[in-house]
Each structure stands twice: as C-alpha cells, then as structure tokens.
Amino acid sequence: MSKEGTERVAAIAAKSGATDGGDPDHDPGLSHSWISRILRAALPFQLALVALFYAASLLEPHCCEATNTLNLSLTPQLRYVRGPPPV
C-alpha cells in the first residue's frame, strides 16, 4: 500500500474513533453492549414473573382464614391421640 493510501486509512480511522482498525476484542463499548443485551432480555422476563406472582397472590382464596382460630389460641387444648376415652 502506498503512503497516500496509508494516510487515507489513518484519517478515516481517526474520524470514526477507531484506533485499532475495528478489532472487536479491543472495542471499548463491547462490555456496555453486552450488558444492555442481557438487560433487554432479562428485565421483561423478570417483570413477567413478578406480575405472575402478584396475580397469584391476588387470586388466592381468603374464605377460610377465620374458620380455624382455635389452633392459634394460647390456652391449653386437650387432644386424644387414640380417640376419646371410654365412658
């Protein structure tokens, strides 16, 4: 390549901001684009999971919460393991 062609390539590289001839291993924006691609894929999936869990908690039945309150009392309870005693 002639000296004039080399200067032209260097001028184009200087205008584009490339210093290594476009080598992707030395691209300074490589890690930023990788992170943005991960976030673009992961965030919608995680938001969908959170919405699913939220909807499941809203649809949970609340009809039987107050029916069995004796088990939560602090008074001692008498329980028969093998049935009630004979009378």
mmCIF file of N, CA and C in Angstrom, residues 3-81:
data_model
loop_
_atom_site.group_PDB
_atom_site.id
_atom_site.type_symbol
_atom_site.label_atom_id
_atom_site.label_comp_id
_atom_site.label_asym_id
_atom_site.label_seq_id
_atom_site.Cartn_x
_atom_site.Cartn_y
_atom_site.Cartn_z
ATOM 1 N N LYS A 3 2.018 5.241 0.553
ATOM 2 C CA LYS A 3 1.985 6.136 1.710
ATOM 3 C C LYS A 3 0.692 6.937 1.727
ATOM 4 N N GLU A 4 0.213 7.319 0.544
ATOM 5 C CA GLU A 4 -1.028 8.082 0.466
ATOM 6 C C GLU A 4 -2.218 7.236 0.914
ATOM 7 N N GLY A 5 -2.259 5.973 0.551
ATOM 8 C CA GLY A 5 -3.341 5.068 0.968
ATOM 9 C C GLY A 5 -3.310 4.827 2.462
ATOM 10 N N THR A 6 -2.114 4.710 3.023
ATOM 11 C CA THR A 6 -1.997 4.504 4.466
ATOM 12 C C THR A 6 -2.488 5.726 5.222
ATOM 13 N N GLU A 7 -2.156 6.908 4.722
ATOM 14 C CA GLU A 7 -2.625 8.129 5.374
ATOM 15 C C GLU A 7 -4.148 8.244 5.281
ATOM 16 N N ARG A 8 -4.707 7.844 4.140
ATOM 17 C CA ARG A 8 -6.164 7.906 3.976
ATOM 18 C C ARG A 8 -6.855 6.961 4.974
ATOM 19 N N VAL A 9 -6.331 5.757 5.141
ATOM 20 C CA VAL A 9 -6.904 4.794 6.093
ATOM 21 C C VAL A 9 -6.781 5.333 7.514
ATOM 22 N N ALA A 10 -5.660 5.966 7.842
ATOM 23 C CA ALA A 10 -5.472 6.527 9.177
ATOM 24 C C ALA A 10 -6.435 7.688 9.413
ATOM 25 N N ALA A 11 -6.694 8.491 8.382
ATOM 26 C CA ALA A 11 -7.615 9.615 8.525
ATOM 27 C C ALA A 11 -9.045 9.117 8.735
ATOM 28 N N ILE A 12 -9.435 8.072 8.008
ATOM 29 C CA ILE A 12 -10.777 7.502 8.180
ATOM 30 C C ILE A 12 -10.916 6.902 9.573
ATOM 31 N N ALA A 13 -9.886 6.225 10.044
ATOM 32 C CA ALA A 13 -9.930 5.627 11.378
ATOM 33 C C ALA A 13 -9.998 6.704 12.459
ATOM 34 N N ALA A 14 -9.302 7.813 12.240
ATOM 35 C CA ALA A 14 -9.331 8.893 13.223
ATOM 36 C C ALA A 14 -10.709 9.549 13.270
ATOM 37 N N LYS A 15 -11.380 9.686 12.124
ATOM 38 C CA LYS A 15 -12.719 10.268 12.100
ATOM 39 C C LYS A 15 -13.738 9.362 12.791
ATOM 40 N N SER A 16 -13.588 8.048 12.608
ATOM 41 C CA SER A 16 -14.561 7.123 13.180
ATOM 42 C C SER A 16 -14.272 6.827 14.649
ATOM 43 N N GLY A 17 -13.131 7.225 15.143
ATOM 44 C CA GLY A 17 -12.792 6.988 16.540
ATOM 45 C C GLY A 17 -12.125 5.641 16.766
ATOM 46 N N ALA A 18 -11.939 4.866 15.737
ATOM 47 C CA ALA A 18 -11.292 3.560 15.884
ATOM 48 C C ALA A 18 -9.792 3.747 15.933
ATOM 49 N N THR A 19 -9.169 3.087 16.876
ATOM 50 C CA THR A 19 -7.715 3.202 16.997
ATOM 51 C C THR A 19 -7.014 1.899 16.669
ATOM 52 N N ASP A 20 -7.800 0.790 16.603
ATOM 53 C CA ASP A 20 -7.146 -0.494 16.386
ATOM 54 C C ASP A 20 -7.620 -1.154 15.099
ATOM 55 N N GLY A 21 -8.224 -0.398 14.207
ATOM 56 C CA GLY A 21 -8.651 -0.964 12.941
ATOM 57 C C GLY A 21 -9.963 -1.734 13.053
ATOM 58 N N GLY A 22 -10.748 -1.528 14.106
ATOM 59 C CA GLY A 22 -12.034 -2.182 14.232
ATOM 60 C C GLY A 22 -11.974 -3.564 14.821
ATOM 61 N N ASP A 23 -10.928 -3.886 15.538
ATOM 62 C CA ASP A 23 -10.809 -5.196 16.172
ATOM 63 C C ASP A 23 -11.875 -5.315 17.263
ATOM 64 N N PRO A 24 -12.794 -6.274 17.192
ATOM 65 C CA PRO A 24 -13.883 -6.349 18.172
ATOM 66 C C PRO A 24 -13.419 -6.726 19.582
ATOM 67 N N ASP A 25 -12.236 -7.335 19.697
ATOM 68 C CA ASP A 25 -11.737 -7.695 21.029
ATOM 69 C C ASP A 25 -11.291 -6.476 21.817
ATOM 70 N N HIS A 26 -10.928 -5.419 21.124
ATOM 71 C CA HIS A 26 -10.450 -4.215 21.794
ATOM 72 C C HIS A 26 -11.452 -3.077 21.710
ATOM 73 N N ASP A 27 -12.694 -3.387 21.401
ATOM 74 C CA ASP A 27 -13.732 -2.365 21.280
ATOM 75 C C ASP A 27 -14.115 -1.889 22.682
ATOM 76 N N PRO A 28 -14.001 -0.594 22.981
ATOM 77 C CA PRO A 28 -14.299 -0.123 24.329
ATOM 78 C C PRO A 28 -15.771 -0.235 24.691
ATOM 79 N N GLY A 29 -16.679 -0.273 23.725
ATOM 80 C CA GLY A 29 -18.096 -0.366 24.019
ATOM 81 C C GLY A 29 -18.610 -1.790 24.062
ATOM 82 N N LEU A 30 -17.733 -2.771 24.007
ATOM 83 C CA LEU A 30 -18.158 -4.160 23.957
ATOM 84 C C LEU A 30 -18.876 -4.569 25.228
ATOM 85 N N SER A 31 -18.352 -4.245 26.397
ATOM 86 C CA SER A 31 -18.977 -4.678 27.637
ATOM 87 C C SER A 31 -20.305 -3.958 27.848
ATOM 88 N N HIS A 32 -20.395 -2.710 27.421
ATOM 89 C CA HIS A 32 -21.651 -1.967 27.571
ATOM 90 C C HIS A 32 -22.740 -2.581 26.702
ATOM 91 N N SER A 33 -22.426 -2.936 25.476
ATOM 92 C CA SER A 33 -23.438 -3.528 24.611
ATOM 93 C C SER A 33 -23.834 -4.918 25.105
ATOM 94 N N TRP A 34 -22.909 -5.662 25.665
ATOM 95 C CA TRP A 34 -23.203 -6.987 26.211
ATOM 96 C C TRP A 34 -24.153 -6.870 27.397
ATOM 97 N N ILE A 35 -23.900 -5.910 28.271
ATOM 98 C CA ILE A 35 -24.760 -5.714 29.441
ATOM 99 C C ILE A 35 -26.137 -5.246 29.002
ATOM 100 N N SER A 36 -26.200 -4.361 28.040
ATOM 101 C CA SER A 36 -27.508 -3.879 27.599
ATOM 102 C C SER A 36 -28.313 -4.989 26.936
ATOM 103 N N ARG A 37 -27.660 -5.888 26.207
ATOM 104 C CA ARG A 37 -28.377 -7.012 25.608
ATOM 105 C C ARG A 37 -28.910 -7.949 26.683
ATOM 106 N N ILE A 38 -28.130 -8.180 27.738
ATOM 107 C CA ILE A 38 -28.579 -9.035 28.841
ATOM 108 C C ILE A 38 -29.776 -8.399 29.534
ATOM 109 N N LEU A 39 -29.704 -7.093 29.803
ATOM 110 C CA LEU A 39 -30.803 -6.417 30.483
ATOM 111 C C LEU A 39 -32.060 -6.380 29.622
ATOM 112 N N ARG A 40 -31.911 -6.186 28.322
ATOM 113 C CA ARG A 40 -33.080 -6.174 27.448
ATOM 114 C C ARG A 40 -33.769 -7.528 27.413
ATOM 115 N N ALA A 41 -33.019 -8.590 27.597
ATOM 116 C CA ALA A 41 -33.620 -9.922 27.596
ATOM 117 C C ALA A 41 -34.135 -10.312 28.975
ATOM 118 N N ALA A 42 -33.442 -9.922 30.031
ATOM 119 C CA ALA A 42 -33.773 -10.412 31.370
ATOM 120 C C ALA A 42 -34.857 -9.591 32.052
ATOM 121 N N LEU A 43 -34.872 -8.294 31.885
ATOM 122 C CA LEU A 43 -35.839 -7.458 32.600
ATOM 123 C C LEU A 43 -37.294 -7.759 32.242
ATOM 124 N N PRO A 44 -37.655 -7.912 30.981
ATOM 125 C CA PRO A 44 -39.055 -8.259 30.704
ATOM 126 C C PRO A 44 -39.446 -9.613 31.291
ATOM 127 N N PHE A 45 -38.536 -10.561 31.253
ATOM 128 C CA PHE A 45 -38.820 -11.881 31.826
ATOM 129 C C PHE A 45 -39.031 -11.782 33.332
ATOM 130 N N GLN A 46 -38.202 -11.031 34.026
ATOM 131 C CA GLN A 46 -38.350 -10.881 35.474
ATOM 132 C C GLN A 46 -39.604 -10.102 35.827
ATOM 133 N N LEU A 47 -39.939 -9.085 35.056
ATOM 134 C CA LEU A 47 -41.174 -8.343 35.301
ATOM 135 C C LEU A 47 -42.399 -9.226 35.080
ATOM 136 N N ALA A 48 -42.341 -10.109 34.095
ATOM 137 C CA ALA A 48 -43.450 -11.029 33.864
ATOM 138 C C ALA A 48 -43.593 -12.001 35.033
ATOM 139 N N LEU A 49 -42.483 -12.479 35.581
ATOM 140 C CA LEU A 49 -42.556 -13.375 36.739
ATOM 141 C C LEU A 49 -43.130 -12.667 37.958
ATOM 142 N N VAL A 50 -42.722 -11.441 38.201
ATOM 143 C CA VAL A 50 -43.252 -10.685 39.342
ATOM 144 C C VAL A 50 -44.744 -10.448 39.166
ATOM 145 N N ALA A 51 -45.165 -10.115 37.960
ATOM 146 C CA ALA A 51 -46.590 -9.908 37.705
ATOM 147 C C ALA A 51 -47.377 -11.199 37.900
ATOM 148 N N LEU A 52 -46.802 -12.324 37.493
ATOM 149 C CA LEU A 52 -47.463 -13.613 37.687
ATOM 150 C C LEU A 52 -47.625 -13.939 39.164
ATOM 151 N N PHE A 53 -46.587 -13.725 39.962
ATOM 152 C CA PHE A 53 -46.667 -13.982 41.401
ATOM 153 C C PHE A 53 -47.651 -13.037 42.071
ATOM 154 N N TYR A 54 -47.697 -11.801 41.634
ATOM 155 C CA TYR A 54 -48.629 -10.837 42.197
ATOM 156 C C TYR A 54 -50.070 -11.237 41.877
ATOM 157 N N ALA A 55 -50.314 -11.657 40.649
ATOM 158 C CA ALA A 55 -51.656 -12.092 40.264
ATOM 159 C C ALA A 55 -52.060 -13.349 41.034
ATOM 160 N N ALA A 56 -51.114 -14.256 41.257
ATOM 161 C CA ALA A 56 -51.424 -15.465 42.019
ATOM 162 C C ALA A 56 -51.755 -15.132 43.464
ATOM 163 N N SER A 57 -51.092 -14.147 44.036
ATOM 164 C CA SER A 57 -51.406 -13.767 45.421
ATOM 165 C C SER A 57 -52.751 -13.068 45.511
ATOM 166 N N LEU A 58 -53.157 -12.355 44.466
ATOM 167 C CA LEU A 58 -54.476 -11.713 44.473
ATOM 168 C C LEU A 58 -55.601 -12.717 44.295
ATOM 169 N N LEU A 59 -55.347 -13.795 43.559
ATOM 170 C CA LEU A 59 -56.373 -14.790 43.283
ATOM 171 C C LEU A 59 -56.465 -15.862 44.360
ATOM 172 N N GLU A 60 -55.639 -15.772 45.365
ATOM 173 C CA GLU A 60 -55.642 -16.756 46.446
ATOM 174 C C GLU A 60 -56.960 -16.666 47.219
ATOM 175 N N PRO A 61 -57.583 -17.797 47.553
ATOM 176 C CA PRO A 61 -58.860 -17.728 48.279
ATOM 177 C C PRO A 61 -58.664 -17.256 49.716
ATOM 178 N N HIS A 62 -59.540 -16.363 50.156
ATOM 179 C CA HIS A 62 -59.482 -15.822 51.504
ATOM 180 C C HIS A 62 -60.708 -16.220 52.322
ATOM 181 N N CYS A 63 -61.423 -17.258 51.916
ATOM 182 C CA CYS A 63 -62.669 -17.609 52.570
ATOM 183 C C CYS A 63 -62.456 -18.352 53.890
ATOM 184 N N CYS A 64 -61.359 -19.036 54.056
ATOM 185 C CA CYS A 64 -61.206 -19.931 55.198
ATOM 186 C C CYS A 64 -60.192 -19.423 56.224
ATOM 187 N N GLU A 65 -59.879 -18.166 56.219
ATOM 188 C CA GLU A 65 -58.859 -17.663 57.142
ATOM 189 C C GLU A 65 -59.357 -17.595 58.580
ATOM 190 N N ALA A 66 -60.630 -17.296 58.798
ATOM 191 C CA ALA A 66 -61.133 -17.084 60.152
ATOM 192 C C ALA A 66 -61.855 -18.302 60.718
ATOM 193 N N THR A 67 -61.912 -19.419 60.016
ATOM 194 C CA THR A 67 -62.698 -20.557 60.495
ATOM 195 C C THR A 67 -61.964 -21.383 61.543
ATOM 196 N N ASN A 68 -60.674 -21.537 61.449
ATOM 197 C CA ASN A 68 -59.940 -22.419 62.354
ATOM 198 C C ASN A 68 -59.045 -21.572 63.264
ATOM 199 N N THR A 69 -59.640 -20.859 64.193
ATOM 200 C CA THR A 69 -58.852 -19.993 65.061
ATOM 201 C C THR A 69 -58.533 -20.636 66.399
ATOM 202 N N LEU A 70 -59.098 -21.809 66.712
ATOM 203 C CA LEU A 70 -58.796 -22.455 67.988
ATOM 204 C C LEU A 70 -57.351 -22.936 68.065
ATOM 205 N N ASN A 71 -56.782 -23.296 66.958
ATOM 206 C CA ASN A 71 -55.396 -23.772 66.967
ATOM 207 C C ASN A 71 -54.413 -22.650 67.293
ATOM 208 N N LEU A 72 -54.824 -21.414 67.102
ATOM 209 C CA LEU A 72 -53.930 -20.296 67.337
ATOM 210 C C LEU A 72 -54.096 -19.693 68.727
ATOM 211 N N SER A 73 -55.019 -20.221 69.538
ATOM 212 C CA SER A 73 -55.226 -19.664 70.872
ATOM 213 C C SER A 73 -54.096 -20.107 71.799
ATOM 214 N N LEU A 74 -53.887 -19.369 72.862
ATOM 215 C CA LEU A 74 -52.798 -19.653 73.795
ATOM 216 C C LEU A 74 -53.229 -20.530 74.967
ATOM 217 N N THR A 75 -54.498 -20.907 75.043
ATOM 218 C CA THR A 75 -54.966 -21.782 76.134
ATOM 219 C C THR A 75 -54.626 -23.222 75.803
ATOM 220 N N PRO A 76 -54.372 -24.060 76.824
ATOM 221 C CA PRO A 76 -54.059 -25.466 76.551
ATOM 222 C C PRO A 76 -55.268 -26.195 75.958
ATOM 223 N N GLN A 77 -55.002 -27.108 75.063
ATOM 224 C CA GLN A 77 -56.064 -27.853 74.415
ATOM 225 C C GLN A 77 -55.884 -29.332 74.707
ATOM 226 N N LEU A 78 -57.004 -30.007 74.892
ATOM 227 C CA LEU A 78 -56.989 -31.434 75.158
ATOM 228 C C LEU A 78 -57.181 -32.162 73.839
ATOM 229 N N ARG A 79 -56.218 -33.030 73.512
ATOM 230 C CA ARG A 79 -56.296 -33.799 72.291
ATOM 231 C C ARG A 79 -56.149 -35.283 72.622
ATOM 232 N N TYR A 80 -56.994 -36.074 72.028
ATOM 233 C CA TYR A 80 -56.941 -37.510 72.221
ATOM 234 C C TYR A 80 -56.211 -38.132 71.050
ATOM 235 N N VAL A 81 -55.151 -38.883 71.329
ATOM 236 C CA VAL A 81 -54.362 -39.476 70.272
ATOM 237 C C VAL A 81 -55.078 -40.691 69.697
#
